[in-house]
Short mmCIF file of C-alpha atoms in Angstrom, two decimals:
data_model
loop_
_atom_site.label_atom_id
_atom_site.label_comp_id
_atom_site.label_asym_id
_atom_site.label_seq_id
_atom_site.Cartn_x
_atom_site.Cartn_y
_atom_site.Cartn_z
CA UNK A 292 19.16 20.66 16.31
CA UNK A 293 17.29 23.54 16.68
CA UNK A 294 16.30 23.44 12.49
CA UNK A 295 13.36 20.96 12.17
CA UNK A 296 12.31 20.82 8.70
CA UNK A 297 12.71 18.69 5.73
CA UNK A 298 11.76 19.04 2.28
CA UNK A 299 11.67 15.80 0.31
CA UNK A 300 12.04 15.70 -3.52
CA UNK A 301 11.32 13.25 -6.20
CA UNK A 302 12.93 14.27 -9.45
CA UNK A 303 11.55 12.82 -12.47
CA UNK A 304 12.56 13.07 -16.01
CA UNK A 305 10.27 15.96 -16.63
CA UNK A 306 8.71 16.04 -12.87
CA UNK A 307 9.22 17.11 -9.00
CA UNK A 308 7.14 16.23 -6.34
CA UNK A 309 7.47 17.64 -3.36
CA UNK A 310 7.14 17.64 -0.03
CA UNK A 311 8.08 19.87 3.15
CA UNK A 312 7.58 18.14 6.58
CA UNK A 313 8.28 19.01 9.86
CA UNK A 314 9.65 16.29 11.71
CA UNK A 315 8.62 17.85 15.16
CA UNK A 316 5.65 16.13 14.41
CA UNK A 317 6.04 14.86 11.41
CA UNK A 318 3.43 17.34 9.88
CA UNK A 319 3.05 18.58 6.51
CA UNK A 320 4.05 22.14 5.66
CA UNK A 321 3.19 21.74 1.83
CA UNK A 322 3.06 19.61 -1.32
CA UNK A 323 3.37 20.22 -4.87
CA UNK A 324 4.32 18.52 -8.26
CA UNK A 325 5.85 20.39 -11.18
CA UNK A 326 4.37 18.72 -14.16
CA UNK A 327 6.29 18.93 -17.84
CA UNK A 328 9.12 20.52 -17.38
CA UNK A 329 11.35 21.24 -20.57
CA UNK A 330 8.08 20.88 -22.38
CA UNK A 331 4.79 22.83 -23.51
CA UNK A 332 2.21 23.27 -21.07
CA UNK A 333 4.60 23.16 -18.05
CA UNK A 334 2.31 23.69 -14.92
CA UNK A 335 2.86 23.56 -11.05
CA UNK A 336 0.48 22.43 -8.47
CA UNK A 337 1.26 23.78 -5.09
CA UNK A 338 -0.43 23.28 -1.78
CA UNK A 339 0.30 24.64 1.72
CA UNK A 340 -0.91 23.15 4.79
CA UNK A 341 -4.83 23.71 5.58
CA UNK A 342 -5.57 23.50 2.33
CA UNK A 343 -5.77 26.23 -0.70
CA UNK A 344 -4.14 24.63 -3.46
CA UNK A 345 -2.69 27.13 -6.34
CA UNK A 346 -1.90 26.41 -9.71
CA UNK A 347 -0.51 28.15 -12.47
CA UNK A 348 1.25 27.00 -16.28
CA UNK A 349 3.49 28.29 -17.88
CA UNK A 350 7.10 27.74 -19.13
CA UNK A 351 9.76 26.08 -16.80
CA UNK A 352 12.65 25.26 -19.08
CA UNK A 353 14.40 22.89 -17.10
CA UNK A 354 14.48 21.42 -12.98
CA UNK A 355 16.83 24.62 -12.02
CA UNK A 356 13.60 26.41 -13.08
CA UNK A 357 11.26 24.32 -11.67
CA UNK A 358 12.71 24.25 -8.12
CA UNK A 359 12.89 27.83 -8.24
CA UNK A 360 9.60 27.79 -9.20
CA UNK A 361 9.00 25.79 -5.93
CA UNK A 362 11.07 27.85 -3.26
CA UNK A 363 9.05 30.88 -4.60
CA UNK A 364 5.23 29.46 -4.52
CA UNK A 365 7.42 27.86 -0.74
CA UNK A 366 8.15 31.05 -0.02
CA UNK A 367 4.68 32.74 -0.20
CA UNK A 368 3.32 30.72 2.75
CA UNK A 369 6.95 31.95 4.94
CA UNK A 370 8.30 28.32 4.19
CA UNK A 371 11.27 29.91 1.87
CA UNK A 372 14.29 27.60 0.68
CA UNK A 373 16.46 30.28 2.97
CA UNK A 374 14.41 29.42 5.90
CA UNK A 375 17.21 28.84 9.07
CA UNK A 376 14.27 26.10 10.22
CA UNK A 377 15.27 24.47 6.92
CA UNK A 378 17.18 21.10 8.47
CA UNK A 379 18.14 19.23 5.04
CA UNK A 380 16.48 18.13 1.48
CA UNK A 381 16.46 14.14 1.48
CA UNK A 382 16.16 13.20 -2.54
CA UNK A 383 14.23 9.88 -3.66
CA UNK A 384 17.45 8.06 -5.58
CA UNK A 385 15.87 5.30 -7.61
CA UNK A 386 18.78 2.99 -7.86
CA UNK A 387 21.74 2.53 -5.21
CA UNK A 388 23.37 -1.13 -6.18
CA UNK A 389 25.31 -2.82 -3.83
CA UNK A 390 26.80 0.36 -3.03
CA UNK A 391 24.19 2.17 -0.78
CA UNK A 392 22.36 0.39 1.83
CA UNK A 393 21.49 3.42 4.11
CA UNK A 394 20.59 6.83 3.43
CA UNK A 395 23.53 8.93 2.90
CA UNK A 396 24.99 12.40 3.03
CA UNK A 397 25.40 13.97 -0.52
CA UNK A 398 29.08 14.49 -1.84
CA UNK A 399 31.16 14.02 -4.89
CA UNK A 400 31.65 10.55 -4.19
CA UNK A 401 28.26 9.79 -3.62
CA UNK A 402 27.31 11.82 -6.98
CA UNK A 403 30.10 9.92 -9.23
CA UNK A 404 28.70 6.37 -7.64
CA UNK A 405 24.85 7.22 -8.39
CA UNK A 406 25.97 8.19 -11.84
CA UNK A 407 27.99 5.00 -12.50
CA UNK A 408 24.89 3.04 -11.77
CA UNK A 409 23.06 4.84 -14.85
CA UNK A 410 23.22 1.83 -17.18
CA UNK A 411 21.02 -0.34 -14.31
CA UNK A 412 18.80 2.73 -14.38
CA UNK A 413 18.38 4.12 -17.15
CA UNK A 414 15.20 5.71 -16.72
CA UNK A 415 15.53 6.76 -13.62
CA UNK A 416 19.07 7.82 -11.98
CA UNK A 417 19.91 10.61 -14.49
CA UNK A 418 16.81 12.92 -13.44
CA UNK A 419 17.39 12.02 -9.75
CA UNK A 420 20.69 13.04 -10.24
CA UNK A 421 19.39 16.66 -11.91
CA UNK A 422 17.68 17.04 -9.25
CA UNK A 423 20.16 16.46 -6.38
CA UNK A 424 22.69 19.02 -8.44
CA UNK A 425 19.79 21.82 -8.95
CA UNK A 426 18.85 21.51 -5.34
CA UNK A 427 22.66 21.90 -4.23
CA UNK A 428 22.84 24.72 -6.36
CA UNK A 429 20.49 27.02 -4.81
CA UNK A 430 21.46 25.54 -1.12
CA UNK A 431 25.34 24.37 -1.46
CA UNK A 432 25.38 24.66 2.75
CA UNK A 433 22.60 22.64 3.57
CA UNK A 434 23.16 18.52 4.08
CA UNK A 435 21.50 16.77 0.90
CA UNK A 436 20.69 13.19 1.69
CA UNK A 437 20.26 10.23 -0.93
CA UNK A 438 17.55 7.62 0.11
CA UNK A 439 17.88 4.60 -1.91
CA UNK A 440 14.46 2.27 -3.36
CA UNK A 441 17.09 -0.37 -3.22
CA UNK A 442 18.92 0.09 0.37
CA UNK A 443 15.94 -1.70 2.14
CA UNK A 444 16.71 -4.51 -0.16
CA UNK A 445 20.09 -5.17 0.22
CA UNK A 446 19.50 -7.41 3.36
CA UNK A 447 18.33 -10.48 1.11
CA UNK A 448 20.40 -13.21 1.19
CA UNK A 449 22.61 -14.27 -1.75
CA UNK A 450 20.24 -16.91 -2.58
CA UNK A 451 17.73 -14.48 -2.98
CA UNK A 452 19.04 -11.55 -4.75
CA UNK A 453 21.52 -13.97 -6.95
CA UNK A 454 20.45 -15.20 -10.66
CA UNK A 455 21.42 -18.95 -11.88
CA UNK A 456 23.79 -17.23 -14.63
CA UNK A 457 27.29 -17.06 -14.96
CA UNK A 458 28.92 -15.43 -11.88
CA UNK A 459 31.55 -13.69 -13.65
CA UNK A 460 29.29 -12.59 -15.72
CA UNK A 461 26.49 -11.56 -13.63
CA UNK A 462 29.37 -9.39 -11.60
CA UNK A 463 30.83 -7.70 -14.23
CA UNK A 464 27.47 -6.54 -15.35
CA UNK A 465 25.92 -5.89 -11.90
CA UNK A 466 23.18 -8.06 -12.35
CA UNK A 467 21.58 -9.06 -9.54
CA UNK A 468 18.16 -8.39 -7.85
CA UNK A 469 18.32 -5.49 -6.22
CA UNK A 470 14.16 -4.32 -6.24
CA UNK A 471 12.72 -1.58 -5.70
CA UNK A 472 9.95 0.52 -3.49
CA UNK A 473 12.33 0.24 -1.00
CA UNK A 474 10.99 2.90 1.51
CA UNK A 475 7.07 2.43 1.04
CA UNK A 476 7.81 -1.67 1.93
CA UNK A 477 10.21 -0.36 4.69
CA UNK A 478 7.72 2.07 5.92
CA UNK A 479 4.31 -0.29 5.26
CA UNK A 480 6.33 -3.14 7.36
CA UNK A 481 6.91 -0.78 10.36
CA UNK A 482 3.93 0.86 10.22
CA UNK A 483 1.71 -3.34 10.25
CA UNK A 484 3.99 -4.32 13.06
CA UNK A 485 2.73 -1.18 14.81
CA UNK A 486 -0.55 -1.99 14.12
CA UNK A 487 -0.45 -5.59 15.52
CA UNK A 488 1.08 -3.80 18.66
CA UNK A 489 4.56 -5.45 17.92
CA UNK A 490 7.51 -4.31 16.94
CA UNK A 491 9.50 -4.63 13.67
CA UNK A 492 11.50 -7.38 15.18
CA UNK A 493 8.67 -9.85 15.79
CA UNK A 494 6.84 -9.95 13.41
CA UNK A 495 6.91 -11.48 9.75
CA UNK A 496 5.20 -9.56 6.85
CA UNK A 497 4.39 -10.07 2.99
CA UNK A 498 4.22 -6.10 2.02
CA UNK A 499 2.08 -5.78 -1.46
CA UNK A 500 3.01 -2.41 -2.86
CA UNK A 501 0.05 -2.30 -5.76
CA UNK A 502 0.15 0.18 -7.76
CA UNK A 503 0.79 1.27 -11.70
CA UNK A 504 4.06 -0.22 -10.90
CA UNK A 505 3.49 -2.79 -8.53
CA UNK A 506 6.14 -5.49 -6.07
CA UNK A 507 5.66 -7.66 -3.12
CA UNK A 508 8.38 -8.48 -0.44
CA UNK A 509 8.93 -10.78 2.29
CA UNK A 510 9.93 -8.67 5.55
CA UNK A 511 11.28 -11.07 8.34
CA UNK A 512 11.73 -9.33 11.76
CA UNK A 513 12.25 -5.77 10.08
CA UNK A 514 14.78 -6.80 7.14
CA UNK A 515 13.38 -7.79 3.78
CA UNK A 516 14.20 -11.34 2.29
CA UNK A 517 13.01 -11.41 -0.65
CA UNK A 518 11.32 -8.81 -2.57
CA UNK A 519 9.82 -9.51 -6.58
CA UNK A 520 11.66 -6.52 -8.74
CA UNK A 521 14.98 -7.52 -9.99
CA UNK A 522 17.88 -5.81 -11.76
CA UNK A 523 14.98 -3.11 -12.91
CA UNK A 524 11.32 -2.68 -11.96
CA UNK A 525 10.23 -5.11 -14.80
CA UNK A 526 10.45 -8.48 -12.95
CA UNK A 527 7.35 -9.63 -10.79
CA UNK A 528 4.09 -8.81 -10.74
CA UNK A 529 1.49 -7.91 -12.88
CA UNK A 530 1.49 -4.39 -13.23
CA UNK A 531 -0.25 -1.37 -15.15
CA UNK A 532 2.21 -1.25 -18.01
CA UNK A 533 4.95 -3.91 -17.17
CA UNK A 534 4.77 -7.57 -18.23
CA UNK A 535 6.51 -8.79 -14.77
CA UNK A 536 7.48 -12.42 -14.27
CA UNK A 537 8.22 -13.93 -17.95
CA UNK A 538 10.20 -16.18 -19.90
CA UNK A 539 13.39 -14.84 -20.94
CA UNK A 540 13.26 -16.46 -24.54
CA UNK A 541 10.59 -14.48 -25.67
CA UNK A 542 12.90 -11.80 -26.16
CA UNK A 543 14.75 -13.83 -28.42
CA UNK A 544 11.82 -15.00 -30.20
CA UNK A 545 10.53 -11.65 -30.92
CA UNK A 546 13.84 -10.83 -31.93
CA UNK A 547 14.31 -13.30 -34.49
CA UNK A 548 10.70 -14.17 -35.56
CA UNK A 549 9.11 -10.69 -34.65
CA UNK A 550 11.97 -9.12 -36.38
CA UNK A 551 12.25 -6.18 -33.75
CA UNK A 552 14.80 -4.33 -32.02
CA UNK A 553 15.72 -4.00 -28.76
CA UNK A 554 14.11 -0.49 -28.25
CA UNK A 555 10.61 -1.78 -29.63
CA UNK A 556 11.20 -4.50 -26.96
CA UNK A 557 12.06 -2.28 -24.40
CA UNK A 558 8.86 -0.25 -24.92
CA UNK A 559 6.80 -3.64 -25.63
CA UNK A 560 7.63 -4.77 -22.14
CA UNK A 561 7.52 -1.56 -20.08
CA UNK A 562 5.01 0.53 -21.34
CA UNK A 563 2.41 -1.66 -23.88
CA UNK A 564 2.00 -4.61 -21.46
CA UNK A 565 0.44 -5.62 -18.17
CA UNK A 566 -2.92 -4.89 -17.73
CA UNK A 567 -2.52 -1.92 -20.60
CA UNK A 568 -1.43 -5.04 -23.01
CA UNK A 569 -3.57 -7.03 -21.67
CA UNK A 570 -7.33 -5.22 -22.25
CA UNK A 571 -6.15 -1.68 -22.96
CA UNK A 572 -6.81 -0.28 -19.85
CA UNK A 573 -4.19 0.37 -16.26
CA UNK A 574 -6.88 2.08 -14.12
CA UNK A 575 -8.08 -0.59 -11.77
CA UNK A 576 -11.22 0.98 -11.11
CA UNK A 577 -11.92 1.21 -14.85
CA UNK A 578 -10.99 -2.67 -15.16
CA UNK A 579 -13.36 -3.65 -12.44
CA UNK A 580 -16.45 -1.43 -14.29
CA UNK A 581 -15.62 -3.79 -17.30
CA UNK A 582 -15.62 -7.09 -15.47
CA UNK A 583 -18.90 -5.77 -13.62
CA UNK A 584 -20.18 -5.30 -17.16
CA UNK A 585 -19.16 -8.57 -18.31
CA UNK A 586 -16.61 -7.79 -20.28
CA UNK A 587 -14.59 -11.14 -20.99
CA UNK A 588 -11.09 -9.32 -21.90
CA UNK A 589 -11.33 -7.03 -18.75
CA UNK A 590 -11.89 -10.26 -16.55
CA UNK A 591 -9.21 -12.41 -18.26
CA UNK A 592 -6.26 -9.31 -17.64
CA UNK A 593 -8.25 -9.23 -13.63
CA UNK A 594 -7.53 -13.10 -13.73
CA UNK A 595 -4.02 -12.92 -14.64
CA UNK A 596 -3.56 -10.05 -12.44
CA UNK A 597 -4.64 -11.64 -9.55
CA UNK A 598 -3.36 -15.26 -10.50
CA UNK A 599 0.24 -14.02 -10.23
CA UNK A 600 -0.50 -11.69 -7.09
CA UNK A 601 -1.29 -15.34 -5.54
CA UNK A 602 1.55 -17.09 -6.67
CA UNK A 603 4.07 -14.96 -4.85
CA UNK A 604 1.73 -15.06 -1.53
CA UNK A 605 2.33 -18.51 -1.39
CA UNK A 606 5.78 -18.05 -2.41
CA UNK A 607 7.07 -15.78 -0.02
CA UNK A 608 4.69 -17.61 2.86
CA UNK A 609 6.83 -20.40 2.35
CA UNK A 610 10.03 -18.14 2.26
CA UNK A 611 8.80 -16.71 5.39
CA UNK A 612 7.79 -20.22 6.84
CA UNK A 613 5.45 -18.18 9.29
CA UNK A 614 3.57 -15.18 8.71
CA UNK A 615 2.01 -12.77 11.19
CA UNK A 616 0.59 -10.44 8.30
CA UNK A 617 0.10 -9.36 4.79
CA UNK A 618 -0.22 -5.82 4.38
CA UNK A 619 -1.93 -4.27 1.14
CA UNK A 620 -0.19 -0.72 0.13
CA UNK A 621 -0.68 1.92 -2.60
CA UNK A 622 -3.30 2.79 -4.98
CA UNK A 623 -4.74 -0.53 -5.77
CA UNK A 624 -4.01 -2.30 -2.19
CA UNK A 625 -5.21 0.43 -0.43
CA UNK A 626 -8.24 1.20 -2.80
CA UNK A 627 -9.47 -1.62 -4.74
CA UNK A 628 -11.49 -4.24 -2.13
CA UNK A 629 -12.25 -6.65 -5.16
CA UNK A 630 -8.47 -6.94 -5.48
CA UNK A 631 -7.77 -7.77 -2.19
CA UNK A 632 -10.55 -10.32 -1.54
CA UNK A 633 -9.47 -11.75 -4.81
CA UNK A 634 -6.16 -12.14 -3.80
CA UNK A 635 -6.52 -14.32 -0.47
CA UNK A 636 -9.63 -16.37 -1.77
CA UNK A 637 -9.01 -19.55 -1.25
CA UNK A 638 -5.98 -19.47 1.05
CA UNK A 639 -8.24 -20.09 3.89
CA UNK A 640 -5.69 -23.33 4.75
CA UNK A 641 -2.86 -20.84 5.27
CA UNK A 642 -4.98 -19.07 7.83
CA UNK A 643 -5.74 -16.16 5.49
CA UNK A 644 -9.72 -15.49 6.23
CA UNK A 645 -11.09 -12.09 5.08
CA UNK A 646 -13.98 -10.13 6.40
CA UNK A 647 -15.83 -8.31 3.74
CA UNK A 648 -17.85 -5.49 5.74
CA UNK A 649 -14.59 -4.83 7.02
CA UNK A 650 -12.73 -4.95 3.66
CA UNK A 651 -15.18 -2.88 2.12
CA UNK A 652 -14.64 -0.16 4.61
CA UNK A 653 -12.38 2.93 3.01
CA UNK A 654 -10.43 5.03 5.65
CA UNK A 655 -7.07 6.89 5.56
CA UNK A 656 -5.33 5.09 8.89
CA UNK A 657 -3.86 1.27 8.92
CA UNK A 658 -6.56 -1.19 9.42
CA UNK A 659 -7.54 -4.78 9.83
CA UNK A 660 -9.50 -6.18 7.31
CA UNK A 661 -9.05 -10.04 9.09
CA UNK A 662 -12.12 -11.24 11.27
CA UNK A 663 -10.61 -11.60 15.11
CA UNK A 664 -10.32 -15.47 14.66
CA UNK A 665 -7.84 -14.96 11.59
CA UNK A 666 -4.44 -16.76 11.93
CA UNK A 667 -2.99 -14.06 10.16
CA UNK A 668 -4.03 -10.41 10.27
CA UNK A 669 -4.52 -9.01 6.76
CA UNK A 670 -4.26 -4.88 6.89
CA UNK A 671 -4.60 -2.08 4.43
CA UNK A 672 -1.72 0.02 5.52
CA UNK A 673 -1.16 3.44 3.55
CA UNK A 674 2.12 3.95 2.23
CA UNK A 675 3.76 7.49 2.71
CA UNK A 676 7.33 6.95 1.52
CA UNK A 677 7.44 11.30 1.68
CA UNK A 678 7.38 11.02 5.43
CA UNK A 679 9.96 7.35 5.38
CA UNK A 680 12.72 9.54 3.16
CA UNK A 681 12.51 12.52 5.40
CA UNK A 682 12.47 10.47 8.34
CA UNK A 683 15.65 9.01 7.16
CA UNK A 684 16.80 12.01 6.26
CA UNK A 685 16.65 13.53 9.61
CA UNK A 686 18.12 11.10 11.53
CA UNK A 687 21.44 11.36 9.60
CA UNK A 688 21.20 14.73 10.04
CA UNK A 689 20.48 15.45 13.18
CA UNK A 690 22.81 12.73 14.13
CA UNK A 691 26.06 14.61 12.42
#
């Protein structure tokens, strides 16, 4: 294929982020985000490769608009949307069920399927699906490819991704665990087994994807196990906004004690708890000031953080049964150093030992942060799920 070029998007509700790669060398071309679209203050943050980022505001109604928006400030640095070294788009899908479990070609089929899978994503599917019709809009002859969060998931076994509910019920409902952060945890496990000068096959891995949202998976031999999302991003971890792990009956108790409705439980769970709900603040860095500072309510939401962060190490060690490597991803595992010493303190008996000059060191590549002598190598490996969709993307491509 003589076309080597991919651009990646990530349609949001009222967001794209972007990214053009060529997969030559897997280099980037340029990044943007288009910021509030449909709303005031719409603004677009472009940057081409080298550096020289441009900005402007100003009203993009809707993502037909905004895209266009992007093949123009695209086309100023010769990287146009008509460009014949244009191989494919590859669009982030949120949710792809049972259904998808590979990156696939867009058609009409593939459209109707990621809209029937709207009620188990809500939030999510309906502005990737904008997206994927805007982009095939302006290039109806170019191959659009869906990469799925979930498709990496769908190797668990039953006893993993099944709930103890009613089976009847639980399939005429689709629910199930399907998680999510599919590509960063397929990319981060790749990326460690590299690292440890293996490949994917031989080694075992507990991926910790911390960020705002925030999931850990167990990755035996290259396909995932078990993973801590669920039917939606809610389940698992502690996270910036989102309560994670938690009795089911206090829905029912805030129901009929708290008197409120499903939609103020909704919002109670997704966006008012976790560390927000917690000690009012989501920025890690601002969280750790606090503690530093003795702050008793910023220490207690650290605590909890880190408390459940534990719980599934151990958890998915013993899913695992052996474990070559934990890998810390995304803006908190790849950032905050209190986090990660925090979260392997006292594990020493499970061969988890941690060097601190080494943890305290901040660099952009994969790294060891385990002394030599460690039984299993902890790493700070960054996540780029831009480059894992397009990579994906390509190779269907190019394939066809």
């Amino acid at each position: 294929m003589s076309a080597t070029r991919v651009l990646v998007l990530n349609s949001g509700s009222s967001s794209v982020k972007y990214q053009l790669l060529d997969m030559r060398d897997s280099s980037r071309l340029a990044m943007g985000l288009v910021e509030r679209i449909g709303e005031e203050g719409s603004r677009l943050r472009h940057t081409p490769r080298g550096g020289g980022s441009r900005e402007w505001t100003g009203p993009i109604a809707d993502h037909e608009a905004a895209l266009k928006a992007v093949a123009e400030e695209l086309s100023k640095d010769g990287l146009g949307l008509d460009s014949p070294e244009l191989a494919a788009i590859g669009h982030r899908v949120v949710h792809g069920g049972k259904t998808f479990t590979e990156p696939t070609v867009i058609d009409e089929r593939v459209l109707a399927e990621i809209e029937r899978l709207i009620p188990v994503a809500p939030l999510h599917n309906p502005a990737n699906l904008t997206g994927i019709r805007t982009a095939r809009a302006l290039r109806p002859d170019l191959p659009q490819v869906a990469v799925f969060d979930t498709a990496f998931h769908t190797t668990m076994p039953e006893s993993a991704a099944r709930y103890a509910i009613d089976v009847a019920t639980a399939d005429a409902h689709r629910i199930r665990r399907y998680g999510f952060h599919g590509t960063s945890h397929a990319y981060v496990s790749r990326a460690t087994a590299k690292l440890l000068g293996k490949t994917p096959e031989e080694v075992n891995v507990i991926v910790l994807h911390l960020g705002n949202g925030a999931s850990a998976s167990a990755v035996r031999g290259g396909r995932c196990v078990d993973t801590s999302m669920g039917l939606t991003p809610l389940e698992g971890l502690v996270m910036g906004t989102r309560s994670g792990d938690m009795d089911p009956a206090v829905i029912f108790h805030l129901m009929r004690v708290g008197k409120m409705s499903t939609d103020e439980i909704d919002t109670l769970l997704n966006k008012k708890s976790g560390l927000i709900g917690l000690c009012g603040d989501n920025d890690m860095r601002e969280i750790r000031r606090r503690v530093d500072e003795g702050d008793e309510q910023a220490k207690l939401a650290f605590d909890i953080y880190i408390h459940r962060l534990k719980k599934y190490i151990g958890a998915y060690y013993a899913v695992l049964g052996r474990v070559d490597a934990i890998a810390f991803t995304a803006g908190v595992g790849e950032n905050a150093a209190p986090v990660r010493a925090a979260a392997v303190a006292g594990l020493e008996e499970l061969g988890l030992l941690l060097d601190p000059e080494l943890n305290a060191v901040r660099v952009d590549e994969p790294r060891r942060i385990s002394p030599p002598n460690s039984r299993v190598t902890i790493a700070v490996v960054p996540t780029d799920e831009e480059l894992e969709i397009a990579t994906q993307t390509y190779a269907l491509v190019e394939d066809n």
